[in-house]
Short mmCIF file of C-alpha atoms in Angstrom, two decimals:
data_model
loop_
_atom_site.label_atom_id
_atom_site.label_comp_id
_atom_site.label_asym_id
_atom_site.label_seq_id
_atom_site.Cartn_x
_atom_site.Cartn_y
_atom_site.Cartn_z
CA UNK A 11 -17.39 61.23 48.11
CA UNK A 12 -20.47 59.38 46.75
CA UNK A 13 -23.00 57.41 48.64
CA UNK A 14 -21.74 53.99 47.67
CA UNK A 15 -17.94 54.73 48.04
CA UNK A 16 -17.96 53.03 51.41
CA UNK A 17 -18.16 49.70 49.59
CA UNK A 18 -15.02 50.27 47.59
CA UNK A 19 -12.72 49.32 50.42
CA UNK A 20 -9.97 51.18 52.10
CA UNK A 21 -6.43 52.22 51.49
CA UNK A 22 -5.15 48.86 52.53
CA UNK A 23 -5.82 47.86 48.86
CA UNK A 24 -2.84 49.96 47.80
CA UNK A 25 -0.11 48.34 45.67
CA UNK A 26 2.86 47.37 47.89
CA UNK A 27 5.94 45.43 46.99
CA UNK A 28 4.86 42.34 48.92
CA UNK A 29 1.41 42.48 47.27
CA UNK A 30 3.07 42.81 43.80
CA UNK A 31 5.19 39.74 44.72
CA UNK A 32 2.18 37.66 45.56
CA UNK A 33 0.13 38.86 42.60
CA UNK A 34 2.93 38.21 40.20
CA UNK A 35 3.03 34.66 41.14
CA UNK A 36 -0.69 34.36 40.71
CA UNK A 37 -0.35 35.70 37.24
CA UNK A 38 2.34 33.30 36.25
CA UNK A 39 0.42 30.33 37.77
CA UNK A 40 -2.69 31.12 35.73
CA UNK A 41 -0.86 32.02 32.57
CA UNK A 42 -1.28 28.63 30.91
CA UNK A 43 -4.93 28.18 32.03
CA UNK A 44 -4.23 25.87 34.86
CA UNK A 45 -2.68 25.86 38.25
CA UNK A 46 -0.60 22.76 38.92
CA UNK A 47 -0.08 21.24 42.34
CA UNK A 48 3.70 22.07 41.95
CA UNK A 49 2.91 25.73 41.21
CA UNK A 50 0.53 26.01 44.28
CA UNK A 51 3.25 24.39 46.42
CA UNK A 52 5.78 26.89 45.01
CA UNK A 53 3.48 29.73 45.83
CA UNK A 54 2.78 28.48 49.39
CA UNK A 55 6.51 27.91 50.00
CA UNK A 56 7.36 31.47 49.18
CA UNK A 57 4.42 33.41 50.82
CA UNK A 58 3.79 30.96 53.61
CA UNK A 59 0.86 28.42 54.01
CA UNK A 60 -0.31 24.99 53.25
CA UNK A 61 -2.93 23.21 51.31
CA UNK A 62 -5.30 20.65 52.83
CA UNK A 63 -7.79 18.69 50.96
CA UNK A 64 -7.74 21.32 48.04
CA UNK A 65 -8.14 24.26 50.11
CA UNK A 66 -5.28 26.81 50.39
CA UNK A 67 -4.44 28.15 53.75
CA UNK A 68 -2.16 31.00 53.90
CA UNK A 69 -0.30 31.76 57.00
CA UNK A 70 -0.71 34.77 59.39
CA UNK A 71 -1.06 38.35 57.88
CA UNK A 72 -0.61 36.96 54.39
CA UNK A 73 -4.14 35.69 54.14
CA UNK A 74 -5.82 38.95 53.62
CA UNK A 75 -3.07 39.93 51.09
CA UNK A 76 -3.61 36.67 49.28
CA UNK A 77 -7.38 37.20 48.96
CA UNK A 78 -6.85 40.61 47.60
CA UNK A 79 -4.26 39.35 45.21
CA UNK A 80 -6.77 36.75 43.85
CA UNK A 81 -9.36 39.50 43.45
CA UNK A 82 -6.85 41.87 41.66
CA UNK A 83 -5.85 39.19 39.22
CA UNK A 84 -9.39 38.48 38.32
CA UNK A 85 -10.22 42.23 37.69
CA UNK A 86 -7.04 43.42 35.93
CA UNK A 87 -4.95 42.48 33.13
CA UNK A 88 -1.16 41.69 33.59
CA UNK A 89 -0.39 44.88 31.61
CA UNK A 90 -2.36 46.99 33.99
CA UNK A 91 -0.64 45.29 36.91
CA UNK A 92 2.78 45.87 35.55
CA UNK A 93 1.99 49.45 34.94
CA UNK A 94 0.99 49.82 38.59
CA UNK A 95 3.54 47.67 40.36
CA UNK A 96 6.70 48.49 38.44
CA UNK A 97 7.28 51.95 39.63
CA UNK A 98 6.98 51.00 43.29
CA UNK A 99 9.58 48.05 43.05
CA UNK A 100 13.29 48.37 43.80
CA UNK A 101 15.73 46.53 41.61
CA UNK A 102 16.19 43.79 44.22
CA UNK A 103 12.46 43.33 44.41
CA UNK A 104 12.11 43.08 40.65
CA UNK A 105 14.91 40.45 40.63
CA UNK A 106 13.33 38.55 43.44
CA UNK A 107 10.01 38.50 41.55
CA UNK A 108 11.82 37.33 38.42
CA UNK A 109 13.69 34.55 40.06
CA UNK A 110 10.48 33.31 41.76
CA UNK A 111 8.50 33.56 38.59
CA UNK A 112 11.10 31.34 36.75
CA UNK A 113 11.13 28.93 39.70
CA UNK A 114 7.26 28.76 39.52
CA UNK A 115 7.16 28.10 35.89
CA UNK A 116 9.69 25.25 36.08
CA UNK A 117 8.02 23.67 39.08
CA UNK A 118 6.00 21.41 36.96
CA UNK A 119 8.82 20.51 34.47
CA UNK A 120 9.15 22.84 31.44
CA UNK A 121 7.67 26.33 31.19
CA UNK A 122 4.70 26.41 29.04
CA UNK A 123 4.66 28.99 25.94
CA UNK A 124 2.22 31.19 27.82
CA UNK A 125 4.71 31.23 30.85
CA UNK A 126 7.59 32.29 28.70
CA UNK A 127 5.62 35.02 27.07
CA UNK A 128 4.46 36.25 30.49
CA UNK A 129 7.92 36.18 31.79
CA UNK A 130 9.22 38.21 28.73
CA UNK A 131 6.52 40.86 29.67
CA UNK A 132 7.92 41.13 33.18
CA UNK A 133 11.46 41.35 31.90
CA UNK A 134 10.43 44.16 29.61
CA UNK A 135 8.24 46.01 32.20
CA UNK A 136 11.07 45.77 34.68
CA UNK A 137 13.74 46.90 32.14
CA UNK A 138 15.95 43.74 32.83
CA UNK A 139 17.70 42.25 29.95
CA UNK A 140 17.81 38.53 29.24
CA UNK A 141 21.72 38.86 29.34
CA UNK A 142 21.52 40.25 32.89
CA UNK A 143 19.01 37.70 34.06
CA UNK A 144 20.75 34.66 32.36
CA UNK A 145 22.91 33.70 35.40
CA UNK A 146 19.89 33.62 37.72
CA UNK A 147 18.04 31.61 35.15
CA UNK A 148 20.81 29.01 34.90
CA UNK A 149 20.83 28.56 38.64
CA UNK A 150 17.12 27.98 38.86
CA UNK A 151 17.25 25.47 35.74
CA UNK A 152 20.04 23.57 37.74
CA UNK A 153 17.89 23.62 40.84
CA UNK A 154 15.05 22.21 39.01
CA UNK A 155 16.84 19.57 36.86
CA UNK A 156 16.52 16.51 38.95
CA UNK A 157 17.10 14.19 36.09
CA UNK A 158 20.86 14.37 37.02
CA UNK A 159 19.82 12.04 39.90
CA UNK A 160 17.91 9.42 37.79
CA UNK A 161 19.73 9.55 34.50
CA UNK A 162 23.46 8.59 34.87
CA UNK A 163 23.93 9.42 31.16
CA UNK A 164 22.86 12.94 31.57
CA UNK A 165 25.40 15.22 30.01
CA UNK A 166 26.14 17.03 33.30
CA UNK A 167 26.94 13.64 34.89
CA UNK A 168 29.83 13.05 32.44
CA UNK A 169 33.31 12.81 33.97
CA UNK A 170 34.96 16.05 34.11
CA UNK A 171 31.91 18.23 33.65
CA UNK A 172 31.82 21.24 36.03
CA UNK A 173 28.84 23.35 36.67
CA UNK A 174 29.65 27.03 36.20
CA UNK A 175 27.68 30.19 35.47
CA UNK A 176 27.96 31.52 31.95
CA UNK A 177 30.42 34.44 31.61
#
């Protein structure tokens, strides 16, 4: 142990599934070079918190984790993150992260090219095929397609159309 090791922090900085979840969302939010209000709202909805006058307030015990996640994202590439996070995640945790990443990328309308590329990296690192993820994707697309309420000529509003998952 060196003299200055006390400044490196303690073991609370270890990768955990919850930390990986929050950090994943931060990578997605920053992938296109900007963090839109909708994306910030999505992040706060899933980890808890609120934004007041441009300042993000994360609720309860998540505040320290959120600060650590911001620092982590600034210091580490997404590839480094995926190498570290993937082995500690269960299949359910991976799928939860992927569903929330898609939801975040669609929060401001359409996913940017950078968001699509980042999502593909997550799919590959998590060893989840597009075919396996497609039904989840369709549900999130449906959830975010509010044009069905304002465009009566939307194809999904046509007589006889039934929403169903692809088989």
